[in-house]
PDB file of C-alpha atoms in Angstrom:
ATOM      1  CA  MET A1174      40.646 134.808 110.884  1.00  0.00           C
ATOM      2  CA  LEU A1175      38.132 133.108 113.497  1.00  0.00           C
ATOM      3  CA  ILE A1176      37.840 130.426 111.074  1.00  0.00           C
ATOM      4  CA  ARG A1177      41.551 129.673 111.030  1.00  0.00           C
ATOM      5  CA  LEU A1178      41.870 129.708 114.498  1.00  0.00           C
ATOM      6  CA  TYR A1179      38.264 127.333 114.686  1.00  0.00           C
ATOM      7  CA  LEU A1180      40.540 125.212 112.577  1.00  0.00           C
ATOM      8  CA  LEU A1181      43.600 125.247 114.696  1.00  0.00           C
ATOM      9  CA  LEU A1182      41.780 124.503 118.302  1.00  0.00           C
ATOM     10  CA  LEU A1183      39.959 121.522 116.173  1.00  0.00           C
ATOM     11  CA  LEU A1184      43.485 120.094 114.957  1.00  0.00           C
ATOM     12  CA  GLN A1185      44.550 120.236 118.361  1.00  0.00           C
ATOM     13  CA  ILE A1186      41.991 118.768 120.290  1.00  0.00           C
ATOM     14  CA  LEU A1187      42.145 115.689 117.451  1.00  0.00           C
ATOM     15  CA  SER A1188      45.422 115.272 118.477  1.00  0.00           C
ATOM     16  CA  CYS A1189      45.006 115.315 121.804  1.00  0.00           C
ATOM     17  CA  TYR A1190      42.484 112.475 121.389  1.00  0.00           C
ATOM     18  CA  SER A1191      44.558 110.289 119.610  1.00  0.00           C
ATOM     19  CA  ILE A1192      47.420 110.499 121.954  1.00  0.00           C
ATOM     20  CA  GLU A1193      45.209 109.712 124.887  1.00  0.00           C
ATOM     21  CA  THR A1194      43.821 106.694 122.770  1.00  0.00           C
ATOM     22  CA  LYS A1195      46.389 105.169 121.722  1.00  0.00           C
ATOM     23  CA  SER A1196      47.857 102.448 123.260  1.00  0.00           C
ATOM     24  CA  LYS A1197      51.606 101.557 124.125  1.00  0.00           C
ATOM     25  CA  LEU A1198      53.477  99.114 122.896  1.00  0.00           C
ATOM     26  CA  ASN A1199      54.945  96.873 126.199  1.00  0.00           C
ATOM     27  CA  PHE A1200      58.539  95.578 126.666  1.00  0.00           C
ATOM     28  CA  ASP A1201      57.332  92.043 124.267  1.00  0.00           C
ATOM     29  CA  GLU A1202      55.408  93.627 121.753  1.00  0.00           C
ATOM     30  CA  PHE A1203      58.813  95.957 120.639  1.00  0.00           C
ATOM     31  CA  PHE A1204      60.671  93.182 120.641  1.00  0.00           C
ATOM     32  CA  ASN A1205      58.145  91.052 118.537  1.00  0.00           C
ATOM     33  CA  TYR A1206      58.752  92.399 115.467  1.00  0.00           C
ATOM     34  CA  THR A1207      58.987  90.651 112.007  1.00  0.00           C
ATOM     35  CA  THR A1208      61.598  91.335 109.323  1.00  0.00           C
ATOM     36  CA  PHE A1209      61.934  90.285 105.224  1.00  0.00           C
ATOM     37  CA  PRO A1210      65.223  89.323 104.456  1.00  0.00           C
ATOM     38  CA  LEU A1211      64.196  87.910 101.202  1.00  0.00           C
ATOM     39  CA  LEU A1212      61.736  89.168  98.509  1.00  0.00           C
ATOM     40  CA  LYS A1213      62.480  88.019  95.120  1.00  0.00           C
ATOM     41  CA  PHE A1214      60.310  87.847  92.186  1.00  0.00           C
ATOM     42  CA  SER A1215      60.029  84.837  89.793  1.00  0.00           C
ATOM     43  CA  SER A1216      61.481  85.011  85.926  1.00  0.00           C
ATOM     44  CA  THR A1217      58.001  84.724  84.940  1.00  0.00           C
ATOM     45  CA  GLY A1218      56.925  87.512  87.515  1.00  0.00           C
ATOM     46  CA  ARG A1219      53.781  85.721  88.265  1.00  0.00           C
ATOM     47  CA  HIS A1220      55.283  85.106  92.229  1.00  0.00           C
ATOM     48  CA  LEU A1221      57.288  86.324  94.940  1.00  0.00           C
ATOM     49  CA  LEU A1222      59.201  84.369  97.163  1.00  0.00           C
ATOM     50  CA  ILE A1223      59.424  85.925 100.702  1.00  0.00           C
ATOM     51  CA  GLN A1224      61.396  84.750 103.064  1.00  0.00           C
ATOM     52  CA  THR A1225      60.306  86.408 107.079  1.00  0.00           C
ATOM     53  CA  LYS A1226      62.316  86.385 109.876  1.00  0.00           C
ATOM     54  CA  ARG A1227      60.723  86.903 113.516  1.00  0.00           C
ATOM     55  CA  PRO A1228      61.567  86.237 117.259  1.00  0.00           C
ATOM     56  CA  SER A1229      60.685  82.337 118.870  1.00  0.00           C
ATOM     57  CA  TRP A1230      60.851  83.229 122.474  1.00  0.00           C
ATOM     58  CA  ASN A1231      60.146  79.706 123.037  1.00  0.00           C
ATOM     59  CA  THR A1232      63.233  78.074 121.405  1.00  0.00           C
ATOM     60  CA  ASN A1233      65.313  81.364 122.597  1.00  0.00           C
ATOM     61  CA  SER A1234      65.803  81.726 118.522  1.00  0.00           C
ATOM     62  CA  TYR A1235      64.727  83.014 115.440  1.00  0.00           C
ATOM     63  CA  GLU A1236      61.988  81.467 113.190  1.00  0.00           C
ATOM     64  CA  ASN A1237      63.213  81.733 109.696  1.00  0.00           C
ATOM     65  CA  THR A1238      59.953  80.894 107.087  1.00  0.00           C
ATOM     66  CA  LEU A1239      59.730  80.809 103.414  1.00  0.00           C
ATOM     67  CA  TRP A1240      56.111  81.780 101.600  1.00  0.00           C
ATOM     68  CA  LEU A1241      54.785  82.040  97.993  1.00  0.00           C
ATOM     69  CA  TYR A1242      53.427  84.600  96.844  1.00  0.00           C
ATOM     70  CA  ASP A1243      50.469  84.471  93.735  1.00  0.00           C
ATOM     71  CA  ILE A1244      50.404  88.137  92.420  1.00  0.00           C
ATOM     72  CA  GLN A1245      47.751  87.252  90.024  1.00  0.00           C
ATOM     73  CA  ASN A1246      45.166  85.262  92.694  1.00  0.00           C
ATOM     74  CA  GLN A1247      46.788  87.503  95.683  1.00  0.00           C
ATOM     75  CA  THR A1248      47.279  84.169  97.586  1.00  0.00           C
ATOM     76  CA  LYS A1249      50.281  83.102 100.130  1.00  0.00           C
ATOM     77  CA  LYS A1250      51.081  79.708 100.270  1.00  0.00           C
ATOM     78  CA  PHE A1251      53.849  78.228 103.072  1.00  0.00           C
ATOM     79  CA  ILE A1252      56.187  76.365 101.999  1.00  0.00           C
ATOM     80  CA  THR A1253      58.571  75.718 105.156  1.00  0.00           C
ATOM     81  CA  THR A1254      60.156  77.079 108.693  1.00  0.00           C
ATOM     82  CA  ASN A1255      62.977  74.686 108.321  1.00  0.00           C
ATOM     83  CA  LEU A1256      65.229  76.910 106.901  1.00  0.00           C
ATOM     84  CA  ARG A1257      69.139  77.433 107.029  1.00  0.00           C
ATOM     85  CA  THR A1258      70.069  81.293 106.543  1.00  0.00           C
ATOM     86  CA  SER A1259      73.433  80.845 105.669  1.00  0.00           C
ATOM     87  CA  ILE A1260      72.697  80.543 102.031  1.00  0.00           C
ATOM     88  CA  GLN A1261      69.502  82.415 100.176  1.00  0.00           C
ATOM     89  CA  PRO A1262      66.797  80.294  98.565  1.00  0.00           C
ATOM     90  CA  GLN A1263      67.017  80.816  94.932  1.00  0.00           C
ATOM     91  CA  TRP A1264      64.217  80.501  91.900  1.00  0.00           C
ATOM     92  CA  SER A1265      65.365  77.872  89.275  1.00  0.00           C
ATOM     93  CA  PRO A1266      65.609  79.622  85.695  1.00  0.00           C
ATOM     94  CA  SER A1267      62.612  78.881  84.703  1.00  0.00           C
ATOM     95  CA  GLY A1268      61.014  79.634  87.488  1.00  0.00           C
ATOM     96  CA  ASN A1269      59.053  76.407  88.331  1.00  0.00           C
ATOM     97  CA  TYR A1270      61.292  75.347  91.064  1.00  0.00           C
ATOM     98  CA  ILE A1271      63.158  76.841  94.510  1.00  0.00           C
ATOM     99  CA  ILE A1272      65.749  75.680  95.714  1.00  0.00           C
ATOM    100  CA  PHE A1273      67.078  76.161  99.509  1.00  0.00           C
ATOM    101  CA  LEU A1274      68.948  74.608 102.024  1.00  0.00           C
ATOM    102  CA  PRO A1275      67.216  72.821 105.064  1.00  0.00           C
ATOM    103  CA  LYS A1276      68.357  73.908 109.119  1.00  0.00           C
ATOM    104  CA  ASN A1277      70.488  71.558 109.680  1.00  0.00           C
ATOM    105  CA  HIS A1278      69.231  70.299 113.258  1.00  0.00           C
ATOM    106  CA  SER A1279      71.959  67.711 114.561  1.00  0.00           C
ATOM    107  CA  SER A1280      74.823  68.363 116.808  1.00  0.00           C
ATOM    108  CA  ILE A1281      76.013  64.677 116.821  1.00  0.00           C
ATOM    109  CA  ASN A1282      78.868  63.623 114.285  1.00  0.00           C
ATOM    110  CA  LYS A1283      77.408  66.663 112.339  1.00  0.00           C
ATOM    111  CA  GLN A1284      80.884  65.838 109.356  1.00  0.00           C
ATOM    112  CA  GLN A1285      79.669  62.405 109.310  1.00  0.00           C
ATOM    113  CA  SER A1286      75.259  63.186 108.664  1.00  0.00           C
ATOM    114  CA  GLU A1287      74.724  63.922 105.051  1.00  0.00           C
ATOM    115  CA  GLU A1288      73.911  67.177 103.970  1.00  0.00           C
ATOM    116  CA  TYR A1289      70.549  67.605 101.312  1.00  0.00           C
ATOM    117  CA  VAL A1290      69.577  71.016  99.514  1.00  0.00           C
ATOM    118  CA  TYR A1291      65.595  71.121  99.103  1.00  0.00           C
ATOM    119  CA  LEU A1292      63.687  71.370  96.020  1.00  0.00           C
ATOM    120  CA  TYR A1293      59.769  72.902  95.746  1.00  0.00           C
ATOM    121  CA  SER A1294      57.424  72.620  92.954  1.00  0.00           C
ATOM    122  CA  LEU A1295      55.288  75.107  92.204  1.00  0.00           C
ATOM    123  CA  HIS A1296      53.621  72.660  89.639  1.00  0.00           C
ATOM    124  CA  SER A1297      53.549  69.639  92.200  1.00  0.00           C
ATOM    125  CA  ASP A1298      53.614  71.818  95.608  1.00  0.00           C
ATOM    126  CA  THR A1299      55.933  69.312  97.425  1.00  0.00           C
ATOM    127  CA  VAL A1300      59.455  69.922  98.868  1.00  0.00           C
ATOM    128  CA  LEU A1301      62.145  67.097  97.428  1.00  0.00           C
ATOM    129  CA  PRO A1302      65.648  66.247  99.169  1.00  0.00           C
ATOM    130  CA  ILE A1303      68.615  66.620  97.113  1.00  0.00           C
ATOM    131  CA  GLN A1304      71.290  64.534  98.294  1.00  0.00           C
ATOM    132  CA  ILE A1305      74.792  66.396  98.141  1.00  0.00           C
ATOM    133  CA  GLY A1306      77.527  64.487 100.441  1.00  0.00           C
ATOM    134  CA  LYS A1307      78.607  65.219 103.486  1.00  0.00           C
ATOM    135  CA  GLU A1308      80.653  68.614 103.232  1.00  0.00           C
ATOM    136  CA  THR A1309      79.395  71.664 104.824  1.00  0.00           C
ATOM    137  CA  PRO A1310      77.386  73.571 102.023  1.00  0.00           C
ATOM    138  CA  LEU A1311      78.433  77.174 101.413  1.00  0.00           C
ATOM    139  CA  ALA A1312      76.929  78.212  98.854  1.00  0.00           C
ATOM    140  CA  LEU A1313      75.192  77.758  95.455  1.00  0.00           C
ATOM    141  CA  THR A1314      73.923  78.717  92.021  1.00  0.00           C
ATOM    142  CA  TRP A1315      71.555  77.136  89.366  1.00  0.00           C
ATOM    143  CA  SER A1316      72.920  76.118  85.819  1.00  0.00           C
ATOM    144  CA  ASN A1317      71.531  77.846  82.566  1.00  0.00           C
ATOM    145  CA  ASN A1318      68.589  74.824  83.803  1.00  0.00           C
ATOM    146  CA  ASP A1319      66.234  73.520  86.120  1.00  0.00           C
ATOM    147  CA  SER A1320      67.917  70.032  86.284  1.00  0.00           C
ATOM    148  CA  SER A1321      71.769  71.344  87.695  1.00  0.00           C
ATOM    149  CA  ILE A1322      73.247  73.207  90.122  1.00  0.00           C
ATOM    150  CA  TYR A1323      77.049  74.725  90.953  1.00  0.00           C
ATOM    151  CA  LEU A1324      77.887  74.044  94.610  1.00  0.00           C
ATOM    152  CA  ALA A1325      80.846  75.086  97.115  1.00  0.00           C
ATOM    153  CA  VAL A1326      81.025  73.558  99.999  1.00  0.00           C
ATOM    154  CA  LYS A1327      83.843  73.278 102.432  1.00  0.00           C
ATOM    155  CA  SER A1328      86.985  70.593 102.429  1.00  0.00           C
ATOM    156  CA  ILE A1329      86.391  68.223 105.188  1.00  0.00           C
ATOM    157  CA  ASP A1330      89.561  68.463 107.032  1.00  0.00           C
ATOM    158  CA  GLU A1331      91.166  65.194 107.277  1.00  0.00           C
ATOM    159  CA  GLU A1332      93.482  65.737 110.306  1.00  0.00           C
ATOM    160  CA  ASN A1333      90.010  65.940 112.607  1.00  0.00           C
ATOM    161  CA  ASP A1334      90.140  61.958 113.054  1.00  0.00           C
ATOM    162  CA  LEU A1335      93.695  62.792 114.449  1.00  0.00           C
ATOM    163  CA  TRP A1336      93.218  65.952 116.832  1.00  0.00           C
ATOM    164  CA  LYS A1337      89.196  64.592 117.264  1.00  0.00           C
ATOM    165  CA  ASP A1338      88.108  67.482 119.802  1.00  0.00           C
ATOM    166  CA  VAL A1339      91.068  69.807 120.308  1.00  0.00           C
ATOM    167  CA  ILE A1340      90.804  72.985 118.396  1.00  0.00           C
ATOM    168  CA  GLN A1341      93.661  74.022 116.792  1.00  0.00           C
ATOM    169  CA  TYR A1342      92.689  77.801 116.430  1.00  0.00           C
ATOM    170  CA  ARG A1343      95.127  79.480 114.184  1.00  0.00           C
ATOM    171  CA  GLU A1344      95.741  76.409 111.408  1.00  0.00           C
ATOM    172  CA  ASN A1345      91.840  75.596 111.800  1.00  0.00           C
ATOM    173  CA  ILE A1346      90.257  79.215 111.471  1.00  0.00           C
ATOM    174  CA  ILE A1347      92.509  80.459 108.570  1.00  0.00           C
ATOM    175  CA  ARG A1348      93.694  77.242 106.300  1.00  0.00           C
ATOM    176  CA  LYS A1349      90.136  76.693 104.990  1.00  0.00           C
ATOM    177  CA  THR A1350      89.279  75.679 101.566  1.00  0.00           C
ATOM    178  CA  SER A1351      86.266  74.840  99.201  1.00  0.00           C
ATOM    179  CA  ILE A1352      85.133  73.145  96.685  1.00  0.00           C
ATOM    180  CA  ILE A1353      83.539  73.233  93.786  1.00  0.00           C
ATOM    181  CA  TYR A1354      80.376  70.830  92.748  1.00  0.00           C
ATOM    182  CA  ARG A1355      78.432  71.162  89.442  1.00  0.00           C
ATOM    183  CA  ILE A1356      75.508  68.831  90.929  1.00  0.00           C
ATOM    184  CA  ASP A1357      73.273  67.338  88.014  1.00  0.00           C
ATOM    185  CA  PHE A1358      69.463  65.500  88.650  1.00  0.00           C
ATOM    186  CA  ASN A1359      66.290  64.479  87.031  1.00  0.00           C
ATOM    187  CA  SER A1360      63.689  67.295  87.968  1.00  0.00           C
ATOM    188  CA  ASN A1361      60.759  65.506  86.982  1.00  0.00           C
ATOM    189  CA  ASN A1362      62.321  61.676  88.279  1.00  0.00           C
ATOM    190  CA  HIS A1363      64.166  62.485  91.795  1.00  0.00           C
ATOM    191  CA  SER A1364      64.387  59.300  92.497  1.00  0.00           C
ATOM    192  CA  LEU A1365      66.879  58.552  90.239  1.00  0.00           C
ATOM    193  CA  PRO A1366      70.616  59.263  91.521  1.00  0.00           C
ATOM    194  CA  VAL A1367      72.090  62.458  91.444  1.00  0.00           C
ATOM    195  CA  GLU A1368      75.298  63.444  89.171  1.00  0.00           C
ATOM    196  CA  LYS A1369      78.105  65.020  91.942  1.00  0.00           C
ATOM    197  CA  SER A1370      81.073  66.428  89.320  1.00  0.00           C
ATOM    198  CA  LEU A1371      84.270  68.435  90.804  1.00  0.00           C
ATOM    199  CA  ILE A1372      84.638  71.102  89.182  1.00  0.00           C
ATOM    200  CA  ARG A1373      87.736  72.417  90.963  1.00  0.00           C
ATOM    201  CA  ASN A1374      89.329  73.144  94.224  1.00  0.00           C
ATOM    202  CA  VAL A1375      89.795  76.464  95.495  1.00  0.00           C
ATOM    203  CA  SER A1376      92.473  77.257  98.691  1.00  0.00           C
ATOM    204  CA  PHE A1377      89.980  79.496 100.300  1.00  0.00           C
ATOM    205  CA  LEU A1378      86.095  79.964 101.847  1.00  0.00           C
ATOM    206  CA  ILE A1379      83.709  80.830  99.120  1.00  0.00           C
ATOM    207  CA  ASN A1380      80.730  83.672 100.382  1.00  0.00           C
ATOM    208  CA  GLN A1381      78.841  83.524  97.634  1.00  0.00           C
ATOM    209  CA  LEU A1382      78.664  81.684  94.103  1.00  0.00           C
ATOM    210  CA  LEU A1383      76.952  83.342  91.105  1.00  0.00           C
ATOM    211  CA  TYR A1384      76.563  81.610  87.587  1.00  0.00           C
ATOM    212  CA  THR A1385      76.173  83.519  84.370  1.00  0.00           C
ATOM    213  CA  PRO A1386      76.056  82.426  80.537  1.00  0.00           C
ATOM    214  CA  PHE A1387      78.120  84.970  79.322  1.00  0.00           C
ATOM    215  CA  GLY A1388      81.192  83.432  78.440  1.00  0.00           C
ATOM    216  CA  GLU A1389      80.239  80.664  80.911  1.00  0.00           C
ATOM    217  CA  LYS A1390      81.740  81.572  84.127  1.00  0.00           C
ATOM    218  CA  LEU A1391      81.604  80.607  87.570  1.00  0.00           C
ATOM    219  CA  ILE A1392      81.734  84.107  89.782  1.00  0.00           C
ATOM    220  CA  PHE A1393      82.120  83.626  92.899  1.00  0.00           C
ATOM    221  CA  SER A1394      83.832  86.237  96.149  1.00  0.00           C
ATOM    222  CA  SER A1395      85.986  84.856  99.129  1.00  0.00           C
ATOM    223  CA  ALA A1396      85.936  85.202 102.440  1.00  0.00           C
ATOM    224  CA  SER A1397      87.881  84.061 106.133  1.00  0.00           C
ATOM    225  CA  VAL A1398      86.218  83.916 109.394  1.00  0.00           C
ATOM    226  CA  VAL A1399      88.973  86.073 110.821  1.00  0.00           C
ATOM    227  CA  ILE A1400      88.994  89.385 109.183  1.00  0.00           C
ATOM    228  CA  GLU A1401      92.728  89.592 109.598  1.00  0.00           C
ATOM    229  CA  ASN A1402      94.287  90.302 105.922  1.00  0.00           C
ATOM    230  CA  LEU A1403      91.183  92.330 102.941  1.00  0.00           C
ATOM    231  CA  ASP A1404      93.344  90.320 100.659  1.00  0.00           C
ATOM    232  CA  ASP A1405      91.084  87.488 101.758  1.00  0.00           C
ATOM    233  CA  PHE A1406      88.386  89.033 100.147  1.00  0.00           C
ATOM    234  CA  GLU A1407      87.702  89.305  96.745  1.00  0.00           C
ATOM    235  CA  LEU A1408      86.194  88.184  93.730  1.00  0.00           C
ATOM    236  CA  TYR A1409      86.954  85.607  91.523  1.00  0.00           C
ATOM    237  CA  PHE A1410      85.915  83.821  88.412  1.00  0.00           C
ATOM    238  CA  ILE A1411      86.083  80.373  86.476  1.00  0.00           C
ATOM    239  CA  ASP A1412      85.705  80.420  83.010  1.00  0.00           C
ATOM    240  CA  LEU A1413      83.907  76.304  82.788  1.00  0.00           C
ATOM    241  CA  ARG A1414      85.367  76.057  79.128  1.00  0.00           C
ATOM    242  CA  ASN A1415      88.851  75.961  81.001  1.00  0.00           C
ATOM    243  CA  ILE A1416      88.639  74.957  84.654  1.00  0.00           C
ATOM    244  CA  SER A1417      92.057  74.668  85.410  1.00  0.00           C
ATOM    245  CA  VAL A1418      92.620  78.568  85.633  1.00  0.00           C
ATOM    246  CA  LEU A1419      91.178  80.911  88.589  1.00  0.00           C
ATOM    247  CA  SER A1420      90.582  84.680  87.682  1.00  0.00           C
ATOM    248  CA  LYS A1421      91.115  87.756  90.233  1.00  0.00           C
ATOM    249  CA  LEU A1422      88.056  90.264  89.113  1.00  0.00           C
ATOM    250  CA  THR A1423      89.108  92.715  92.094  1.00  0.00           C
ATOM    251  CA  ASN A1424      92.121  93.279  94.084  1.00  0.00           C
ATOM    252  CA  ASN A1425      90.758  96.740  96.111  1.00  0.00           C
ATOM    253  CA  GLU A1426      91.208  95.740  99.677  1.00  0.00           C
ATOM    254  CA  ILE A1427      87.432  95.960 100.730  1.00  0.00           C
ATOM    255  CA  VAL A1428      84.660  93.490 101.302  1.00  0.00           C
ATOM    256  CA  GLU A1429      82.462  92.492  98.279  1.00  0.00           C
ATOM    257  CA  THR A1430      78.562  91.742  99.219  1.00  0.00           C
ATOM    258  CA  ALA A1431      75.145  91.268  98.069  1.00  0.00           C
ATOM    259  CA  LEU A1432      76.286  89.796  94.404  1.00  0.00           C
ATOM    260  CA  GLN A1433      73.755  90.544  91.417  1.00  0.00           C
ATOM    261  CA  LEU A1434      74.530  89.796  88.046  1.00  0.00           C
ATOM    262  CA  SER A1435      72.797  92.216  85.204  1.00  0.00           C
ATOM    263  CA  ILE A1436      69.654  90.969  83.345  1.00  0.00           C
ATOM    264  CA  ASP A1437      71.763  89.993  80.589  1.00  0.00           C
ATOM    265  CA  GLY A1438      74.179  88.764  82.360  1.00  0.00           C
ATOM    266  CA  GLN A1439      77.467  91.299  81.549  1.00  0.00           C
ATOM    267  CA  HIS A1440      77.736  92.898  84.467  1.00  0.00           C
ATOM    268  CA  LEU A1441      78.217  92.071  87.998  1.00  0.00           C
ATOM    269  CA  PHE A1442      77.320  94.889  90.892  1.00  0.00           C
ATOM    270  CA  PHE A1443      77.985  94.418  94.573  1.00  0.00           C
ATOM    271  CA  LEU A1444      78.117  96.250  97.516  1.00  0.00           C
ATOM    272  CA  ALA A1445      81.476  97.785  98.931  1.00  0.00           C
ATOM    273  CA  TRP A1446      82.293  97.331 102.708  1.00  0.00           C
ATOM    274  CA  HIS A1447      85.396  99.470 103.637  1.00  0.00           C
ATOM    275  CA  ARG A1448      87.775  99.307 105.953  1.00  0.00           C
ATOM    276  CA  SER A1449      90.829 100.456 106.915  1.00  0.00           C
ATOM    277  CA  SER A1450      94.656  98.076 106.108  1.00  0.00           C
ATOM    278  CA  ASN A1451      97.706  98.151 106.680  1.00  0.00           C
ATOM    279  CA  LYS A1452      98.100  98.974 103.258  1.00  0.00           C
ATOM    280  CA  LYS A1453      95.987 102.385 103.754  1.00  0.00           C
ATOM    281  CA  LEU A1454      94.957 101.684  99.893  1.00  0.00           C
ATOM    282  CA  PHE A1455      91.036 103.072 101.539  1.00  0.00           C
ATOM    283  CA  ASN A1456      90.110 104.520 104.679  1.00  0.00           C
ATOM    284  CA  ASP A1457      86.924 103.713 106.758  1.00  0.00           C
ATOM    285  CA  THR A1458      84.027 104.525 104.533  1.00  0.00           C
ATOM    286  CA  GLN A1459      79.927 104.439 103.761  1.00  0.00           C
ATOM    287  CA  ASN A1460      79.207 101.292 102.017  1.00  0.00           C
ATOM    288  CA  ARG A1461      79.108 101.750  98.105  1.00  0.00           C
ATOM    289  CA  LEU A1462      77.537 100.300  95.247  1.00  0.00           C
ATOM    290  CA  TYR A1463      80.097  99.264  92.133  1.00  0.00           C
ATOM    291  CA  SER A1464      79.711  97.222  88.908  1.00  0.00           C
ATOM    292  CA  ILE A1465      82.130  95.076  86.986  1.00  0.00           C
ATOM    293  CA  ASN A1466      82.389  94.612  83.317  1.00  0.00           C
ATOM    294  CA  LEU A1467      82.726  90.997  82.553  1.00  0.00           C
ATOM    295  CA  ALA A1468      84.024  91.151  79.372  1.00  0.00           C
ATOM    296  CA  ASN A1469      86.895  93.965  79.999  1.00  0.00           C
ATOM    297  CA  GLY A1470      86.795  94.482  83.784  1.00  0.00           C
ATOM    298  CA  ILE A1471      85.770  97.977  84.257  1.00  0.00           C
ATOM    299  CA  ILE A1472      84.879  98.809  87.460  1.00  0.00           C
ATOM    300  CA  THR A1473      82.007 101.249  87.988  1.00  0.00           C
ATOM    301  CA  ARG A1474      80.902 103.210  91.165  1.00  0.00           C
ATOM    302  CA  PHE A1475      77.110 103.490  91.251  1.00  0.00           C
ATOM    303  CA  GLY A1476      75.548 106.753  93.140  1.00  0.00           C
ATOM    304  CA  GLU A1477      78.726 108.897  93.109  1.00  0.00           C
ATOM    305  CA  HIS A1478      77.065 112.035  94.545  1.00  0.00           C
ATOM    306  CA  PHE A1479      74.900 109.999  96.901  1.00  0.00           C
ATOM    307  CA  ASP A1480      76.658 110.864 100.435  1.00  0.00           C
ATOM    308  CA  GLY A1481      74.886 108.224 102.771  1.00  0.00           C
ATOM    309  CA  SER A1482      75.617 104.732 103.259  1.00  0.00           C
ATOM    310  CA  ILE A1483      73.934 101.976 100.232  1.00  0.00           C
ATOM    311  CA  ASP A1484      72.698  99.170 102.626  1.00  0.00           C
ATOM    312  CA  GLY A1485      71.007  97.418  99.632  1.00  0.00           C
ATOM    313  CA  TYR A1486      69.830  97.045  96.245  1.00  0.00           C
ATOM    314  CA  THR A1487      67.375  95.647  93.325  1.00  0.00           C
ATOM    315  CA  ILE A1488      68.350  95.057  89.347  1.00  0.00           C
TER     316      ILE A1488
END
C-alpha cells in the first residue's frame, strides 16, 4: 500500500514539473503550422512525392512547396515553391517524371499569356516547361505512357473583347464550357514542339480528369462555380475509341470529389458530399465513400456501418 502511494505521489510531482517547464505557444507559433495536402508514392515504390503548405506572413499567402523523398536513401530533395494548388502534381506511369502546374504570377492580360505545365525528371534533376496554349487549365492526367497527357481547359470567352472589363455575372459564371486536349511530347527531347490534338468540347466545367486503360476511357467530374443545381455535379466518361459519345456515370444529386482509380483501373472511387436539393433525393449527411464498377456501372458504398465522416482515403 505504501509503495502504491509513493508511486502516485511521484507521478504527480513529475506531471506538475513537466507542466511548469513546458513553454506555452505564442499567437504566431500557434498559426505557424505545416500541413501536407499531398503524399503520393511513385509506381516503383522508391520515391514519395510530398507537398507542404505553410503560412507565408511576408506575402500574406501560403507557401506550397513540392519535395521528393528517396525512401531507400532516406533523403529529401526540393523541387519547387512555384506551385499552383488548383491541380495536384502527378507521377508519370513509369515513375520517372512528375508533372505540375506553376503558379501564375501575372495579373495583366492573363487571357493573352501562354500557359505551361512543368515536367520534373528524376534522372536529370531538371524542370522543363511544356507550352499548352492560352486557355486556363482545369485538370490534367497522364495517358498510358510518359510522352502524353490529357488536359481539360476552360474555353476562351469569344465576347471578352466586346465586353472588356464589364462582368456579366449570371451569363459569365454559369455558362462555362471546357475543352479536352491530348498533348504529345518527346520526354527525351524537349526541344521539339508539342502536338496538341482536340478530343472534344463539353458544355460544363471539368473539376477532375482521369485516364484508365480499361476500355480506353477518360473519366471526369463536372462542376459549377455557383452551387444552385446539384445536376451540375456529376461523373462522365468518354470512350477514346468513339469520342463523339459522352456517357454519364452518375445521376445522384451529390457532389463527387477525390476521384481515384483502383489498381486495375476497373473501379472508380470517390467521396460523396451530400447536400439537400429541391428534388429531396438526399438529405444532408456526412461524407461517404463509394466506388463505381466501370464495366457494369454498379455503385457500391464502402464503410456502410461507419457513422463518421470520411474526409480522405487511399488505395
